[in-house]
Coordinates of C-alpha atoms (C1' of nucleotides) in Angstrom, one line a residue:
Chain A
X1 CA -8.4 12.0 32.1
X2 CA -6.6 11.5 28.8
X3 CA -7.6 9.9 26.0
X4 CA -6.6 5.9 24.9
X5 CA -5.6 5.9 22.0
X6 CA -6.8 3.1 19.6
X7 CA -4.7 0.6 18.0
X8 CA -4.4 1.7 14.2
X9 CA -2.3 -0.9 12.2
X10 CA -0.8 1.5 9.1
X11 CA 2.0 0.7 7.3
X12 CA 4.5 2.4 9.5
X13 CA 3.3 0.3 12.1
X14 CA 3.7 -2.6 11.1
X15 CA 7.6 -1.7 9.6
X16 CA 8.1 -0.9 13.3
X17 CA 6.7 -3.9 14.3
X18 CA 9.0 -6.2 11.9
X19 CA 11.9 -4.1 12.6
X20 CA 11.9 -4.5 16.4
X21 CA 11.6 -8.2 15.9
X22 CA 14.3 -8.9 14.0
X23 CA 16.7 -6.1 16.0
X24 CA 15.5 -8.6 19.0
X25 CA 16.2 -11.6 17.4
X26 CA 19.9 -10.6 16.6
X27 CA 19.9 -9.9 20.4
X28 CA 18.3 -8.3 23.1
X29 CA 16.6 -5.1 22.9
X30 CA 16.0 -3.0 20.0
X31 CA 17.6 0.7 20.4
X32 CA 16.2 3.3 18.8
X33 CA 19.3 4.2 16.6
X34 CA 19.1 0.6 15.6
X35 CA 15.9 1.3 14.5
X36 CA 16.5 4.1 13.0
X37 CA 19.4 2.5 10.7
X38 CA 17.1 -0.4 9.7
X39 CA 14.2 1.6 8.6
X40 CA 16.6 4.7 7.4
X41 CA 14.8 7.4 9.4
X42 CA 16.3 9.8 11.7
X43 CA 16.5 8.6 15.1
X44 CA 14.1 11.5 16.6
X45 CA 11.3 10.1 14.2
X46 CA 11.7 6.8 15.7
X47 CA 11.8 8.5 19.4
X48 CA 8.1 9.7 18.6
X49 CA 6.7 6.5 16.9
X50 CA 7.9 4.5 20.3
X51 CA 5.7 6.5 22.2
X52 CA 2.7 6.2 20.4
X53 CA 3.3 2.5 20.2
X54 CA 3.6 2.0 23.8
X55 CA 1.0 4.0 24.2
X56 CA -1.8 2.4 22.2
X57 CA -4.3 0.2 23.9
X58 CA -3.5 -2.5 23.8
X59 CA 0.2 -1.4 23.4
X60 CA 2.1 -3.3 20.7
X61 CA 5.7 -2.4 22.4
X62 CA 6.9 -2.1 26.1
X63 CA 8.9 1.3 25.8
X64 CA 11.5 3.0 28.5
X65 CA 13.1 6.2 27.7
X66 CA 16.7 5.5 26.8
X67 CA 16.0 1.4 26.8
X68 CA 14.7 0.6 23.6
X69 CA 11.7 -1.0 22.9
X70 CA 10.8 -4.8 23.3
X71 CA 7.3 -6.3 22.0
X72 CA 4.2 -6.9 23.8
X73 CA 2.6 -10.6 22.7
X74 CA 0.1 -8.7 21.0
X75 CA 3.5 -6.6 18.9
X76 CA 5.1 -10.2 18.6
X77 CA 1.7 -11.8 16.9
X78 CA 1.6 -9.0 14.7
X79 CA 5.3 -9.2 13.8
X80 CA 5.1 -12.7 12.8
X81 CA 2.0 -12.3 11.0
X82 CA 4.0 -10.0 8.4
X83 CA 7.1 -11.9 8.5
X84 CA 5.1 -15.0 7.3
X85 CA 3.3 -12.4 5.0
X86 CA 6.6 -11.5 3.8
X87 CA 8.4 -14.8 4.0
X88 CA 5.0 -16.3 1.8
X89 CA 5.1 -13.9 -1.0
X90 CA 9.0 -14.1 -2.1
X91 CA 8.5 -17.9 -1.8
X92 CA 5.3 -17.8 -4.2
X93 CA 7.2 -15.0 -6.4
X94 CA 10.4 -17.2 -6.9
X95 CA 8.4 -20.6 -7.3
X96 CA 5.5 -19.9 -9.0
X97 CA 6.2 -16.5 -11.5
X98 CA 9.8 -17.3 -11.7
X99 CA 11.4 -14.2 -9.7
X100 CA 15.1 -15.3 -9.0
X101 CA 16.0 -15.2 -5.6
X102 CA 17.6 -11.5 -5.9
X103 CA 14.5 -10.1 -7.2
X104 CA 11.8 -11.5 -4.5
X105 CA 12.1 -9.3 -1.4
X106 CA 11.8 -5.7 -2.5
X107 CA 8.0 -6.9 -4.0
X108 CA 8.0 -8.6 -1.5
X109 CA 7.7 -5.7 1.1
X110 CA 5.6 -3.6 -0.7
X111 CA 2.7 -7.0 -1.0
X112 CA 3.2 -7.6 2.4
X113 CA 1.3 -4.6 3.7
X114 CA -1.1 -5.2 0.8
X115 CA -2.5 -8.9 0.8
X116 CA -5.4 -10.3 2.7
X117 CA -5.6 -13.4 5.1
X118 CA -8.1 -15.3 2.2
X119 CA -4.9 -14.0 -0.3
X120 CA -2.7 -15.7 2.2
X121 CA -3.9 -18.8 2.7
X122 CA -4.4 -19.3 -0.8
X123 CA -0.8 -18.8 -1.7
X124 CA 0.0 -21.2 1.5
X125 CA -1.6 -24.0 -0.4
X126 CA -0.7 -23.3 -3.2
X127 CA 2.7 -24.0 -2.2
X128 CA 2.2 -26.7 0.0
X129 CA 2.4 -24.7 3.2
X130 CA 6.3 -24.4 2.9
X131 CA 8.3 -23.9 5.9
X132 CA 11.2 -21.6 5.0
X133 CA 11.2 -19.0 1.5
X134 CA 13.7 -18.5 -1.0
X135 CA 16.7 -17.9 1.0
X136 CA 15.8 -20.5 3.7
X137 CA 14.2 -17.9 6.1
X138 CA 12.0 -20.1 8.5
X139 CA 8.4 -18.5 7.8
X140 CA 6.5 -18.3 10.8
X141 CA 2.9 -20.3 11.4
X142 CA -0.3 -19.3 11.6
X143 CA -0.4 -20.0 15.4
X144 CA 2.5 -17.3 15.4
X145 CA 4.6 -20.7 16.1
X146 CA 8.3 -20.6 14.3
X147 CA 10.1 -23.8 12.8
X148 CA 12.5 -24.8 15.0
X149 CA 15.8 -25.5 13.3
X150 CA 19.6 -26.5 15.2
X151 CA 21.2 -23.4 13.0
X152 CA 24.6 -21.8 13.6
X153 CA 26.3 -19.0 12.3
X154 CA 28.7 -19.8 9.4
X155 CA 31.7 -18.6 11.6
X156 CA 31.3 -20.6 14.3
X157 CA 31.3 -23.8 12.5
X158 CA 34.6 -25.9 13.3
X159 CA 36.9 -27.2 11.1
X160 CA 36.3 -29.9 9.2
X161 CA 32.9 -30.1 10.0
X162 CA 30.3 -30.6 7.9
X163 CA 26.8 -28.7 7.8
X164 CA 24.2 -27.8 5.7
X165 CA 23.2 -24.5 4.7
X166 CA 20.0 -23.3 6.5
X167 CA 19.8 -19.4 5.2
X168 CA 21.5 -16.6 3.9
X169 CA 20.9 -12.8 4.3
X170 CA 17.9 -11.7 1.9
X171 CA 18.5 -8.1 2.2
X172 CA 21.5 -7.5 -0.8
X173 CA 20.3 -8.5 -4.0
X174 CA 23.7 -8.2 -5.2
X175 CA 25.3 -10.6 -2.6
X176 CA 22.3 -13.0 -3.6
X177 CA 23.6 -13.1 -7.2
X178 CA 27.1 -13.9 -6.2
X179 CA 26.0 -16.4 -3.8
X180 CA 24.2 -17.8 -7.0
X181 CA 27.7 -17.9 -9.1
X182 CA 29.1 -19.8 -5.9
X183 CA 26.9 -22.8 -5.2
X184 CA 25.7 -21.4 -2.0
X185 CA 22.6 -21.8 -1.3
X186 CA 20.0 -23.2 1.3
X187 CA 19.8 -27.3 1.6
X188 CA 23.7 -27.5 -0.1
X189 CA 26.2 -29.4 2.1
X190 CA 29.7 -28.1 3.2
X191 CA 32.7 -28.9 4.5
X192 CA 34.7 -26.3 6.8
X193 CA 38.1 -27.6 5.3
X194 CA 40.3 -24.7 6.6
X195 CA 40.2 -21.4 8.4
X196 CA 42.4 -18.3 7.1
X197 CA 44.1 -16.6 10.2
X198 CA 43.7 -13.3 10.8
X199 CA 39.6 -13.2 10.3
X200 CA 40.3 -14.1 6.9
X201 CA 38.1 -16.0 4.4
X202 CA 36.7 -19.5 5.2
X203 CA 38.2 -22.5 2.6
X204 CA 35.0 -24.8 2.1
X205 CA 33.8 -27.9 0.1
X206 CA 30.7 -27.3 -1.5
X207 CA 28.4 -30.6 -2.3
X208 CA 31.2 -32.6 -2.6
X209 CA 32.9 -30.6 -5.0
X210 CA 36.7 -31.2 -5.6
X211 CA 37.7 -27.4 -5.9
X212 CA 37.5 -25.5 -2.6
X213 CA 35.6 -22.3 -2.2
X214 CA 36.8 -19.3 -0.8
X215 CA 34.6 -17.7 1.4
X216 CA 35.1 -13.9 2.6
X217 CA 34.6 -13.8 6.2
X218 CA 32.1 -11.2 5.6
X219 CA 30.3 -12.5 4.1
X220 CA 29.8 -15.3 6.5
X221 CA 28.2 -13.6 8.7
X222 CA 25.0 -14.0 5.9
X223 CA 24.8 -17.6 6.2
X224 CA 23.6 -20.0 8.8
X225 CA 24.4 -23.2 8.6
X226 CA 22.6 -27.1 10.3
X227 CA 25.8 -28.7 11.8
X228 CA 24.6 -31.8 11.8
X229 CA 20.6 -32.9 11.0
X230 CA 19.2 -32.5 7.8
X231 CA 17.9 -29.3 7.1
X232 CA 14.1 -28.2 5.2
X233 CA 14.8 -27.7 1.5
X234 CA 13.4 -24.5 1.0
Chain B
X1 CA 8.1 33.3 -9.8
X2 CA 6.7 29.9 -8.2
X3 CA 7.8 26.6 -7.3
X4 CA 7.2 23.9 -9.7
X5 CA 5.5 21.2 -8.2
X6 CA 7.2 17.7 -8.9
X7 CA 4.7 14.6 -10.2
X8 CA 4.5 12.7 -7.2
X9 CA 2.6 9.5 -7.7
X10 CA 0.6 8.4 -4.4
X11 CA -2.0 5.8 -4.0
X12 CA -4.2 9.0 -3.8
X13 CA -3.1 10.3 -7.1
X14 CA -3.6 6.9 -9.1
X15 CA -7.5 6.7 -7.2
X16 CA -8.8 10.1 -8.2
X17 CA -7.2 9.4 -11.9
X18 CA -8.7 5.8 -12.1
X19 CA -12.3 8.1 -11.3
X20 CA -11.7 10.5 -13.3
X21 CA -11.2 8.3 -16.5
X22 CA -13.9 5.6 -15.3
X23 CA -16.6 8.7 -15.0
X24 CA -15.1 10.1 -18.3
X25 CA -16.0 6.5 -20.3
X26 CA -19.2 6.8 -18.5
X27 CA -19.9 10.3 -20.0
X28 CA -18.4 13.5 -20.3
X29 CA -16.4 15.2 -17.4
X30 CA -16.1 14.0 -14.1
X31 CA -17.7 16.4 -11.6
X32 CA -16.2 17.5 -8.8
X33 CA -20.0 15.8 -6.6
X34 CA -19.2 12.8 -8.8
X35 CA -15.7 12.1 -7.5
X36 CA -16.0 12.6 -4.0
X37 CA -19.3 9.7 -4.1
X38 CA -17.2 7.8 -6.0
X39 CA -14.2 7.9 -4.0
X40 CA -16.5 8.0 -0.6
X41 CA -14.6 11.5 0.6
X42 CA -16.3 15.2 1.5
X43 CA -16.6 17.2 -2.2
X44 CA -14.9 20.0 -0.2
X45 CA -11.5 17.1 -0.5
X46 CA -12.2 16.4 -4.3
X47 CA -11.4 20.5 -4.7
X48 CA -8.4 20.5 -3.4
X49 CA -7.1 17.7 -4.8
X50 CA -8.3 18.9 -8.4
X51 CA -6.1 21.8 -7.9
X52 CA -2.9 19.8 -7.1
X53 CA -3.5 17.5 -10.1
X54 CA -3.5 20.0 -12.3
X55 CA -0.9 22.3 -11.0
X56 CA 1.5 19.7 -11.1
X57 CA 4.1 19.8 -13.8
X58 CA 3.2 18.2 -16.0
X59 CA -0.1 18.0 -15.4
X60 CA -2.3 15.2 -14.5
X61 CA -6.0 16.8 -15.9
X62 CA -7.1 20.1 -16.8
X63 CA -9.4 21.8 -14.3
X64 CA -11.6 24.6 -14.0
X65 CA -13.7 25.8 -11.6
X66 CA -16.8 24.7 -11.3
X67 CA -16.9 22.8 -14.5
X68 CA -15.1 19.4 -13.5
X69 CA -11.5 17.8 -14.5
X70 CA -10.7 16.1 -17.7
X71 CA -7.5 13.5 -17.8
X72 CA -4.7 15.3 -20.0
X73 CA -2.8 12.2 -21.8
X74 CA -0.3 11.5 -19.6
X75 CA -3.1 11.2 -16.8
X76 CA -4.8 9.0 -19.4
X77 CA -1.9 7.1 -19.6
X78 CA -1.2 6.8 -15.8
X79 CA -5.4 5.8 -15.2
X80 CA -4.6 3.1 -17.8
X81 CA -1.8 1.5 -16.2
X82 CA -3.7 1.7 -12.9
X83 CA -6.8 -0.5 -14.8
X84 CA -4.6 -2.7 -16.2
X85 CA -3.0 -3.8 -13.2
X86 CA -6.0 -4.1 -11.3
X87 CA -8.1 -6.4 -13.9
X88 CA -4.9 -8.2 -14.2
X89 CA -5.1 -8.7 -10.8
X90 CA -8.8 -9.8 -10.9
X91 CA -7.9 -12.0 -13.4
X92 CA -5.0 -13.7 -11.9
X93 CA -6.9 -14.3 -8.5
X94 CA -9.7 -15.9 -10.6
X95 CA -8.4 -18.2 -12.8
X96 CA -5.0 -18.9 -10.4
X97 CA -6.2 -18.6 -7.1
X98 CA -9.5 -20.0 -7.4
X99 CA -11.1 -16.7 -6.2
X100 CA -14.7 -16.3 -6.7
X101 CA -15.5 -13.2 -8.9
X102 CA -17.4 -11.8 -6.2
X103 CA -14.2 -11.5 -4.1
X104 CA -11.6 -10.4 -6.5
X105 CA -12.3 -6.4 -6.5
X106 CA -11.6 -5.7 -3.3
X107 CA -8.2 -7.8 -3.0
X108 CA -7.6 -6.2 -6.2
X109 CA -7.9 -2.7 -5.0
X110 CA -5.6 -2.8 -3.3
X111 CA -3.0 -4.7 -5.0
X112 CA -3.6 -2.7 -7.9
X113 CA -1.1 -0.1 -5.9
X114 CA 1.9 -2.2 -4.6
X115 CA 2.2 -4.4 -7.8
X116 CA 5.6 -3.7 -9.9
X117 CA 5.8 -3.8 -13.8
X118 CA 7.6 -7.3 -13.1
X119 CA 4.6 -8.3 -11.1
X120 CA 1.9 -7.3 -13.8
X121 CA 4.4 -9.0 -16.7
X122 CA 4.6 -11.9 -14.8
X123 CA 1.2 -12.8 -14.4
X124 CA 0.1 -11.3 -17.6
X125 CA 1.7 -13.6 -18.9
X126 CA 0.9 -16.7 -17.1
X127 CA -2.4 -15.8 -18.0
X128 CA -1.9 -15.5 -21.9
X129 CA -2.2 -12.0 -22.0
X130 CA -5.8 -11.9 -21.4
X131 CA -8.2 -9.3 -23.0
X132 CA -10.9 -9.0 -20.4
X133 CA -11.2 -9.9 -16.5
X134 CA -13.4 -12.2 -14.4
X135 CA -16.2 -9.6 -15.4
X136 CA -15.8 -9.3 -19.1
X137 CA -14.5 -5.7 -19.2
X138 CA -11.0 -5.0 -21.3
X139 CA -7.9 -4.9 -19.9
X140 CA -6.0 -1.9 -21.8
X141 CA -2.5 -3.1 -23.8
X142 CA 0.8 -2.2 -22.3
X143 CA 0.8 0.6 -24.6
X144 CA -2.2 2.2 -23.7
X145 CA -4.6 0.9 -26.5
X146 CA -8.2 -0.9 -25.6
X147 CA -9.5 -4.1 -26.6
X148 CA -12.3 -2.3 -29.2
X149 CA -15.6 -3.9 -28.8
X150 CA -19.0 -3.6 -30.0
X151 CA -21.1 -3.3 -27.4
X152 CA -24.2 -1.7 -25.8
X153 CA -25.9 -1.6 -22.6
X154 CA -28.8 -4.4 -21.9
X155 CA -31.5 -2.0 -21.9
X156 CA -30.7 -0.8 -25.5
X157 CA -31.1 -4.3 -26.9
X158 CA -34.4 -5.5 -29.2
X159 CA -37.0 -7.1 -28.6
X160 CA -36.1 -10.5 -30.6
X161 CA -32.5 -10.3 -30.8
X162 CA -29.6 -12.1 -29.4
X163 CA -26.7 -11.2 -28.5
X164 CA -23.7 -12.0 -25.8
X165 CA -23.0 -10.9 -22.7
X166 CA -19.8 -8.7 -22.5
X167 CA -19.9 -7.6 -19.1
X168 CA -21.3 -6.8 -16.0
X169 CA -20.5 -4.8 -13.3
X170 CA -17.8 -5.9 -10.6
X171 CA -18.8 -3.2 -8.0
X172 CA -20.9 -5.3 -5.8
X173 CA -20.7 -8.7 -4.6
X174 CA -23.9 -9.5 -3.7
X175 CA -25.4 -8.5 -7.2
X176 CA -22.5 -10.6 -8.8
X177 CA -23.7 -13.7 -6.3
X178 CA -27.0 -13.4 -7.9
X179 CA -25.4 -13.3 -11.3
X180 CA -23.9 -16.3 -11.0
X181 CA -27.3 -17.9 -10.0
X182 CA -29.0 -17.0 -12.6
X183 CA -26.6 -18.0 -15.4
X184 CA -25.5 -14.1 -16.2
X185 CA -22.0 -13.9 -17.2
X186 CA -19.8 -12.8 -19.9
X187 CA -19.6 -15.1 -22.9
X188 CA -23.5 -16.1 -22.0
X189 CA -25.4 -15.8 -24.8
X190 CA -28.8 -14.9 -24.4
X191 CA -32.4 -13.1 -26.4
X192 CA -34.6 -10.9 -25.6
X193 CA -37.7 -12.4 -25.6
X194 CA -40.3 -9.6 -24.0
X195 CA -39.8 -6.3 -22.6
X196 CA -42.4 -5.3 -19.8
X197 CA -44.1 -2.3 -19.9
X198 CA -43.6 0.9 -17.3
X199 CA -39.7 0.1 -17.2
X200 CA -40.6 -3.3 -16.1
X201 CA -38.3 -6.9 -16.2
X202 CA -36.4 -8.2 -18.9
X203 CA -37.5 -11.2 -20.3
X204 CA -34.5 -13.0 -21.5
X205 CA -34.0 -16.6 -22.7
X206 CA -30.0 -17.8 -21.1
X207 CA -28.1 -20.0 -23.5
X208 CA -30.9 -21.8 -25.0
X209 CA -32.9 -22.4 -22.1
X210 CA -36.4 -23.7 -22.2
X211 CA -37.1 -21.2 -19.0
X212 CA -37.3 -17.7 -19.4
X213 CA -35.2 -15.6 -16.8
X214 CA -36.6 -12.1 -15.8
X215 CA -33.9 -9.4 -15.2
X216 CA -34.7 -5.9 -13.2
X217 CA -34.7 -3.0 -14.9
X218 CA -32.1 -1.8 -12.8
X219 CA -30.1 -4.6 -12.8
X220 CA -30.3 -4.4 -17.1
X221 CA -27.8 -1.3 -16.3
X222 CA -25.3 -3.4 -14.8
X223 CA -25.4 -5.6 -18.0
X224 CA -23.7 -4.7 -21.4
X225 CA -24.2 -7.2 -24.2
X226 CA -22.4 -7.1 -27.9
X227 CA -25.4 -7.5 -29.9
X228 CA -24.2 -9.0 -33.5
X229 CA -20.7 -10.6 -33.4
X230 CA -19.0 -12.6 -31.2
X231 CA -17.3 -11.6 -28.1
X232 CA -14.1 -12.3 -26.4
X233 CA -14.6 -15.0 -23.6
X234 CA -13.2 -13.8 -20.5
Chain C
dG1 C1' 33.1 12.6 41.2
dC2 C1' 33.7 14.8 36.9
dT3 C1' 34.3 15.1 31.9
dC4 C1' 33.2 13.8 27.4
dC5 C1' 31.0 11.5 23.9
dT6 C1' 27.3 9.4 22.0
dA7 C1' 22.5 8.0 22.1
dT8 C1' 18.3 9.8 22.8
dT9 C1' 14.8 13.0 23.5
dT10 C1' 12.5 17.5 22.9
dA11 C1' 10.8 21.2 20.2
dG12 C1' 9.3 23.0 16.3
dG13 C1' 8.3 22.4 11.4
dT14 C1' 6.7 20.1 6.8
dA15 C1' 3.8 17.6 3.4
dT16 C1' -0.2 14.7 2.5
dG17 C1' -4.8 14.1 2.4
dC18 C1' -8.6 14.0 4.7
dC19 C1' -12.5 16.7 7.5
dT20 C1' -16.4 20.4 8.7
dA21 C1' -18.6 24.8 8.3
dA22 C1' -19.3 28.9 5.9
dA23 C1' -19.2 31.5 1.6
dT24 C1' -20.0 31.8 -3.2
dG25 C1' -21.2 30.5 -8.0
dG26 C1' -24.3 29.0 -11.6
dC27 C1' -28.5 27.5 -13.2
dT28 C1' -33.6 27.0 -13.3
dG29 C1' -38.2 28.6 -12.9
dC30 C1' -41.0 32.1 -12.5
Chain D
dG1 C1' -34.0 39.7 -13.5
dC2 C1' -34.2 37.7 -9.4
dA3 C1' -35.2 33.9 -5.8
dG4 C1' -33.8 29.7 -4.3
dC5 C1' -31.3 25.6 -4.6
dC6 C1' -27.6 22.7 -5.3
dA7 C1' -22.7 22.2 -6.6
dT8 C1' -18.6 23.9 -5.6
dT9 C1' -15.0 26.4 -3.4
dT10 C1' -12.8 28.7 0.6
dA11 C1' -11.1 28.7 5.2
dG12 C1' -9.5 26.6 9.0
dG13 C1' -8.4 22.1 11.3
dC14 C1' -6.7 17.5 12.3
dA15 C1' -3.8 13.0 12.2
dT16 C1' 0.1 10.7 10.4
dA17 C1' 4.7 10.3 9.9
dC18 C1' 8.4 12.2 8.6
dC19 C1' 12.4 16.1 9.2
dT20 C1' 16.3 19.2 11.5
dA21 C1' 18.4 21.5 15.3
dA22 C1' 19.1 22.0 20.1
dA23 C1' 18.9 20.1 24.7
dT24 C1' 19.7 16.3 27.9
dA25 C1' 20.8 11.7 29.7
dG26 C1' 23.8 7.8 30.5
dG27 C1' 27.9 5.5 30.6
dA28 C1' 33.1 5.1 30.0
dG29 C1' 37.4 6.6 31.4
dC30 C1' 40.1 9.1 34.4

DNA sequence: GCTCCTATTTAGGTATGCCTAAATGGCTGC
DNA sequence: GCAGCCATTTAGGCATACCTAAATAGGAGC
């Protein structure tokens, strides 16, 4: 007769949580080396944590030795809840205390663990219950629903399409600031005008502009783009 | 020859500072009994911790067995900063959130770790850099400084004399419920119309009331009034 | 089917910060 | 000056969450 374990949300947990979520939504399971790279912790410590998270009850992850981890409903609910945490507090940070959009997410992750539901909702309305943040990251619902959105990656846009820009990557502060200096940024319109060969960069109109921008191909892996509706301004 | 220890800031570390200096103001050193009921943990835990804070180099207080710690100045310092950010905090919630000032402690206790020194700028100033929180007691300067302030505890006023309410005491909600009932809060000017005998009531006339209002003894200990001038309104 | 290589797990260890129970110190009253 | 009491410290443990080094499993290529 062993014991059950009871489900303790601490920090770690919850980075866990996140972490598997995303690794799943970039496709399929979530390895534990994958892990491992996107919390930067050795790959043994993730081995452990696995366990005890399958092993909770309720468990927040289904967990197979040497299969990676995917999450229960219960791990997906509590995912989303601090994605929206998350998503909430860079888009109050940059719109109401004037954070730039490179500053927002490493306070971001340190508030998200912190805040209450009343300090939630209250930031919600004070925004107008927004449905993406800064860097046009959909944030999730209360329900634990997600705005749906028709979103591509930037590479597999065809030439001389046009699209709008749904998202870019939040994680590199840097890259932020020199998607700043170029124009790019969620809601802006683009033409694919031409395609370097060799995987090399991606020549585009940006809102109509009458210079073409050169874009790394890279770096396009860091935006998503709406080929063809209109897109939420973030 | 021994290791130096490093000084490692945890949450831990900035509670049993913010203790220490909160019992210091309150009079003399801070026990090791007085610690652990403050910070709800076993005296036995206080000890240890004691030790670590002042072996650490520099240190955090001085110590000595059996006769309590005392904050050294960079602990001062450090218990400060701590303060500042969390009746910042209580502040923001208040006036920008529309909290109640029964319900900003708690969120603030534990924002008052996560927060960044862009965070506490930021909404210091969207606040005006304010001089007191919800509850009327000073936010310490950037630099470490206090708001100075005449004051004195309810119970030490006269018989006959006015003066106005600086602050009260933020630690429970239901007493600060019943405050705002009865009119008590800081910037409130009241006089002390009768004392009862035996440690009895307060008889206190609110802001010019034809009704007198009749506070606890106890409750008196939770009040502190600035008996001539005026004060700052929170 | 076997050999490698890499991903993963196991085993054993560390630091933090809390706990309880038992030992000791310091002070007060007689 | 000593008895007794309360505050405090010591000793030994526990959970969390990380680490490194060594063992093993799975899958690709031959």
């Amino acid at each position: 007769m062993t014991t059950a374990p009871q489900p303790t949300v601490t920090e770690a947990v919850d980075d866990y949580l996140k972490a598997i979520f995303e690794l799943a939504e970039e496709g399929g399971r979530a390895s534990t080396a994958s892990i491992a790279r996107k919390l930067e912790i050795a790959p043994a410590s993730v081995t452990g944590m696995l366990r005890k998270l399958a092993e909770q009850d309720p468990p927040w992850i289904a967990y197979e030795k040497h299969r990676g981890a995917v999450l229960t409903d219960r791990g997906r609910q509590r995912a989303l809840e601090i994605i929206r945490h998350h998503r909430l507090i860079e888009s109050y940070l940059h719109h109401t205390l004037g954070y730039s959009w490179d500053e927002v997410h490493d306070e971001a992750e340190k508030l998200e663990h912190a805040i209450s539901e009343q300090f939630e909702e209250r930031i919600a309305e004070a925004l107008g219950d927004p449905q993406s943040d800064p860097h046009g990251h959909p944030i999730p619902r209360k329900d634990g629903s997600m705005p749906e959105r028709n979103e591509i990656g930037m590479l597999e846009l065809e030439v001389g399409a046009g699209a709008l820009i749904s998202r870019v990557s939040d994680r590199d502060p840097e890259l932020l600031r020199y998607f700043s200096r170029l124009g790019v940024r969620p809601g802006v319109r683009l033409e694919l005008v031409e395609r370097s060969p060799f995987d090399g960069p991606l020549l585009v109109r940006l809102d109509g502009a009458t210079e073409l921008t050169a874009l790394g191909n890279k770096i396009c892996r860091e935006i998503h783009v709406s080929p063809d509706g209109p897109t939420e301004e973030p």
